[in-house]
Amino acid sequence: MAEQQIGYSKKVMEHFMNPHNVGVIENADGYGKVGNPVCGDIMEIFITVKDDRIEDIRFRTFGCGSAIATSSMVTDMAKGKTLDEAMAITRDDVATELEGLPPRKMHCSNLAADALHEAIRDYRSRQGE
């Protein structure tokens, strides 16, 4: 039987206490916003794109520690990647990179990946793709 994670990993705590890529990009090339009405978490991701790569990425998150940690992690994972590579980042990828999340907090990793994908879709729609 698989062991169920109860607390937070060191990596989650590091990204919560010292999140990376926090902030807003004015006049971003792409913007994604997602939320979960059940828990109240809201995530915004801003991207700038150059030569089909995410050149810069920032986030603003209102929510729990897991929401902040997953936002920080997904921005680290996506920065420098092509748009297609970033679109391939899954909800599970985010949780795995954070060395797991407690089951009741898994929805937070879902929001982070979803916000990234929304920002990329927004960029592509602005480009007429």
PDB file of C-alpha atoms in Angstrom:
ATOM      1  CA  MET A   1       0.000   0.000   0.000  1.00  0.00           C
ATOM      2  CA  ALA A   2       1.333   3.432  -0.965  1.00  0.00           C
ATOM      3  CA  GLU A   3       2.294   5.722   1.863  1.00  0.00           C
ATOM      4  CA  GLN A   4       0.021   8.747   2.139  1.00  0.00           C
ATOM      5  CA  GLN A   5       1.729  12.102   2.562  1.00  0.00           C
ATOM      6  CA  ILE A   6       0.465  14.038   5.556  1.00  0.00           C
ATOM      7  CA  GLY A   7       2.704  17.100   5.883  1.00  0.00           C
ATOM      8  CA  TYR A   8       4.585  19.307   3.461  1.00  0.00           C
ATOM      9  CA  SER A   9       7.918  18.420   1.884  1.00  0.00           C
ATOM     10  CA  LYS A  10      10.987  20.620   2.403  1.00  0.00           C
ATOM     11  CA  LYS A  11      10.672  21.748  -1.218  1.00  0.00           C
ATOM     12  CA  VAL A  12       7.075  22.910  -0.707  1.00  0.00           C
ATOM     13  CA  MET A  13       8.131  24.838   2.392  1.00  0.00           C
ATOM     14  CA  GLU A  14      11.088  26.428   0.543  1.00  0.00           C
ATOM     15  CA  HIS A  15       8.839  27.641  -2.299  1.00  0.00           C
ATOM     16  CA  PHE A  16       6.202  28.858   0.164  1.00  0.00           C
ATOM     17  CA  MET A  17       8.622  30.740   2.410  1.00  0.00           C
ATOM     18  CA  ASN A  18      10.782  32.093  -0.457  1.00  0.00           C
ATOM     19  CA  PRO A  19       8.664  32.014  -3.611  1.00  0.00           C
ATOM     20  CA  HIS A  20      10.377  32.592  -6.960  1.00  0.00           C
ATOM     21  CA  ASN A  21       9.099  34.832  -9.775  1.00  0.00           C
ATOM     22  CA  VAL A  22       6.575  36.785  -7.715  1.00  0.00           C
ATOM     23  CA  GLY A  23       5.075  39.849  -9.311  1.00  0.00           C
ATOM     24  CA  VAL A  24       3.245  41.290 -12.257  1.00  0.00           C
ATOM     25  CA  ILE A  25       4.554  41.864 -15.770  1.00  0.00           C
ATOM     26  CA  GLU A  26       3.059  45.064 -17.132  1.00  0.00           C
ATOM     27  CA  ASN A  27       1.951  44.627 -20.756  1.00  0.00           C
ATOM     28  CA  ALA A  28       2.561  40.869 -20.570  1.00  0.00           C
ATOM     29  CA  ASP A  29       2.396  38.905 -23.804  1.00  0.00           C
ATOM     30  CA  GLY A  30       0.093  36.384 -22.138  1.00  0.00           C
ATOM     31  CA  TYR A  31      -2.045  36.336 -19.006  1.00  0.00           C
ATOM     32  CA  GLY A  32      -3.798  33.477 -17.255  1.00  0.00           C
ATOM     33  CA  LYS A  33      -6.097  33.606 -14.261  1.00  0.00           C
ATOM     34  CA  VAL A  34      -7.743  30.645 -12.580  1.00  0.00           C
ATOM     35  CA  GLY A  35      -9.474  30.104  -9.288  1.00  0.00           C
ATOM     36  CA  ASN A  36     -11.099  27.503  -7.119  1.00  0.00           C
ATOM     37  CA  PRO A  37     -14.332  28.776  -5.554  1.00  0.00           C
ATOM     38  CA  VAL A  38     -14.335  25.953  -3.005  1.00  0.00           C
ATOM     39  CA  CYS A  39     -11.058  26.910  -1.319  1.00  0.00           C
ATOM     40  CA  GLY A  40     -10.840  30.512  -2.518  1.00  0.00           C
ATOM     41  CA  ASP A  41      -7.408  30.200  -4.189  1.00  0.00           C
ATOM     42  CA  ILE A  42      -6.787  32.533  -7.138  1.00  0.00           C
ATOM     43  CA  MET A  43      -3.687  32.381  -9.339  1.00  0.00           C
ATOM     44  CA  GLU A  44      -2.532  34.773 -12.018  1.00  0.00           C
ATOM     45  CA  ILE A  45       0.392  34.082 -14.351  1.00  0.00           C
ATOM     46  CA  PHE A  46       2.020  36.633 -16.647  1.00  0.00           C
ATOM     47  CA  ILE A  47       4.416  35.673 -19.459  1.00  0.00           C
ATOM     48  CA  THR A  48       6.645  37.371 -21.976  1.00  0.00           C
ATOM     49  CA  VAL A  49       7.585  35.377 -25.036  1.00  0.00           C
ATOM     50  CA  LYS A  50      10.558  35.698 -27.367  1.00  0.00           C
ATOM     51  CA  ASP A  51      11.278  33.330 -30.260  1.00  0.00           C
ATOM     52  CA  ASP A  52       8.533  30.945 -29.082  1.00  0.00           C
ATOM     53  CA  ARG A  53      10.115  30.645 -25.598  1.00  0.00           C
ATOM     54  CA  ILE A  54       8.912  31.911 -22.249  1.00  0.00           C
ATOM     55  CA  GLU A  55      11.460  34.636 -21.633  1.00  0.00           C
ATOM     56  CA  ASP A  56       9.964  35.874 -18.361  1.00  0.00           C
ATOM     57  CA  ILE A  57       7.188  34.602 -16.139  1.00  0.00           C
ATOM     58  CA  ARG A  58       5.686  36.011 -12.952  1.00  0.00           C
ATOM     59  CA  PHE A  59       2.804  35.088 -10.708  1.00  0.00           C
ATOM     60  CA  ARG A  60       0.436  36.599  -8.202  1.00  0.00           C
ATOM     61  CA  THR A  61      -1.415  34.134  -6.004  1.00  0.00           C
ATOM     62  CA  PHE A  62      -3.998  34.614  -3.304  1.00  0.00           C
ATOM     63  CA  GLY A  63      -4.340  31.403  -1.346  1.00  0.00           C
ATOM     64  CA  CYS A  64      -2.788  28.830   0.914  1.00  0.00           C
ATOM     65  CA  GLY A  65       0.856  27.840   1.205  1.00  0.00           C
ATOM     66  CA  SER A  66       0.400  25.034  -1.324  1.00  0.00           C
ATOM     67  CA  ALA A  67      -1.047  27.472  -3.853  1.00  0.00           C
ATOM     68  CA  ILE A  68       1.937  29.788  -3.443  1.00  0.00           C
ATOM     69  CA  ALA A  69       4.439  26.918  -3.621  1.00  0.00           C
ATOM     70  CA  THR A  70       2.878  25.416  -6.751  1.00  0.00           C
ATOM     71  CA  SER A  71       2.773  28.830  -8.445  1.00  0.00           C
ATOM     72  CA  SER A  72       6.443  29.360  -7.656  1.00  0.00           C
ATOM     73  CA  MET A  73       7.354  25.885  -8.888  1.00  0.00           C
ATOM     74  CA  VAL A  74       5.393  26.048 -12.144  1.00  0.00           C
ATOM     75  CA  THR A  75       7.033  29.366 -13.031  1.00  0.00           C
ATOM     76  CA  ASP A  76      10.474  27.838 -12.413  1.00  0.00           C
ATOM     77  CA  MET A  77       9.539  24.845 -14.543  1.00  0.00           C
ATOM     78  CA  ALA A  78       8.228  26.933 -17.462  1.00  0.00           C
ATOM     79  CA  LYS A  79      10.839  29.693 -17.645  1.00  0.00           C
ATOM     80  CA  GLY A  80      13.025  29.284 -20.729  1.00  0.00           C
ATOM     81  CA  LYS A  81      10.882  26.522 -22.197  1.00  0.00           C
ATOM     82  CA  THR A  82       9.208  26.664 -25.592  1.00  0.00           C
ATOM     83  CA  LEU A  83       5.477  27.247 -25.499  1.00  0.00           C
ATOM     84  CA  ASP A  84       4.829  23.631 -26.471  1.00  0.00           C
ATOM     85  CA  GLU A  85       7.163  22.360 -23.738  1.00  0.00           C
ATOM     86  CA  ALA A  86       5.429  24.584 -21.177  1.00  0.00           C
ATOM     87  CA  MET A  87       1.988  23.419 -22.348  1.00  0.00           C
ATOM     88  CA  ALA A  88       3.145  19.853 -21.697  1.00  0.00           C
ATOM     89  CA  ILE A  89       3.726  20.569 -17.977  1.00  0.00           C
ATOM     90  CA  THR A  90       1.009  18.649 -16.172  1.00  0.00           C
ATOM     91  CA  ARG A  91      -0.609  18.971 -12.806  1.00  0.00           C
ATOM     92  CA  ASP A  92       1.215  15.833 -11.688  1.00  0.00           C
ATOM     93  CA  ASP A  93       4.554  17.242 -12.898  1.00  0.00           C
ATOM     94  CA  VAL A  94       4.168  20.215 -10.564  1.00  0.00           C
ATOM     95  CA  ALA A  95       3.339  18.032  -7.556  1.00  0.00           C
ATOM     96  CA  THR A  96       6.189  15.644  -8.377  1.00  0.00           C
ATOM     97  CA  GLU A  97       8.719  18.488  -8.615  1.00  0.00           C
ATOM     98  CA  LEU A  98       7.578  19.635  -5.170  1.00  0.00           C
ATOM     99  CA  GLU A  99       8.138  16.092  -3.854  1.00  0.00           C
ATOM    100  CA  GLY A 100       4.439  15.626  -3.270  1.00  0.00           C
ATOM    101  CA  LEU A 101       1.548  17.424  -1.657  1.00  0.00           C
ATOM    102  CA  PRO A 102      -0.954  16.200   0.907  1.00  0.00           C
ATOM    103  CA  PRO A 103      -3.969  14.707  -0.948  1.00  0.00           C
ATOM    104  CA  ARG A 104      -6.319  17.479   0.182  1.00  0.00           C
ATOM    105  CA  LYS A 105      -3.937  20.065  -1.330  1.00  0.00           C
ATOM    106  CA  MET A 106      -3.470  18.410  -4.745  1.00  0.00           C
ATOM    107  CA  HIS A 107      -6.025  20.765  -6.290  1.00  0.00           C
ATOM    108  CA  CYS A 108      -3.465  23.553  -5.814  1.00  0.00           C
ATOM    109  CA  SER A 109      -1.041  21.957  -8.265  1.00  0.00           C
ATOM    110  CA  ASN A 110      -3.948  21.700 -10.674  1.00  0.00           C
ATOM    111  CA  LEU A 111      -4.503  25.444 -10.495  1.00  0.00           C
ATOM    112  CA  ALA A 112      -0.843  26.286 -11.128  1.00  0.00           C
ATOM    113  CA  ALA A 113      -0.625  24.234 -14.321  1.00  0.00           C
ATOM    114  CA  ASP A 114      -4.024  25.521 -15.451  1.00  0.00           C
ATOM    115  CA  ALA A 115      -2.972  29.165 -14.972  1.00  0.00           C
ATOM    116  CA  LEU A 116       0.198  28.559 -17.005  1.00  0.00           C
ATOM    117  CA  HIS A 117      -1.813  26.955 -19.808  1.00  0.00           C
ATOM    118  CA  GLU A 118      -4.291  29.858 -19.774  1.00  0.00           C
ATOM    119  CA  ALA A 119      -1.438  32.370 -20.147  1.00  0.00           C
ATOM    120  CA  ILE A 120      -0.058  30.453 -23.130  1.00  0.00           C
ATOM    121  CA  ARG A 121      -3.506  30.185 -24.729  1.00  0.00           C
ATOM    122  CA  ASP A 122      -3.984  33.922 -24.199  1.00  0.00           C
ATOM    123  CA  TYR A 123      -0.631  34.655 -25.860  1.00  0.00           C
ATOM    124  CA  ARG A 124      -1.466  32.408 -28.804  1.00  0.00           C
ATOM    125  CA  SER A 125      -4.881  33.967 -29.280  1.00  0.00           C
ATOM    126  CA  ARG A 126      -3.298  37.436 -29.325  1.00  0.00           C
ATOM    127  CA  GLN A 127      -0.949  36.158 -32.042  1.00  0.00           C
ATOM    128  CA  GLY A 128      -3.891  34.879 -34.090  1.00  0.00           C
ATOM    129  CA  GLU A 129      -2.938  31.243 -33.584  1.00  0.00           C
TER     130      GLU A 129
END
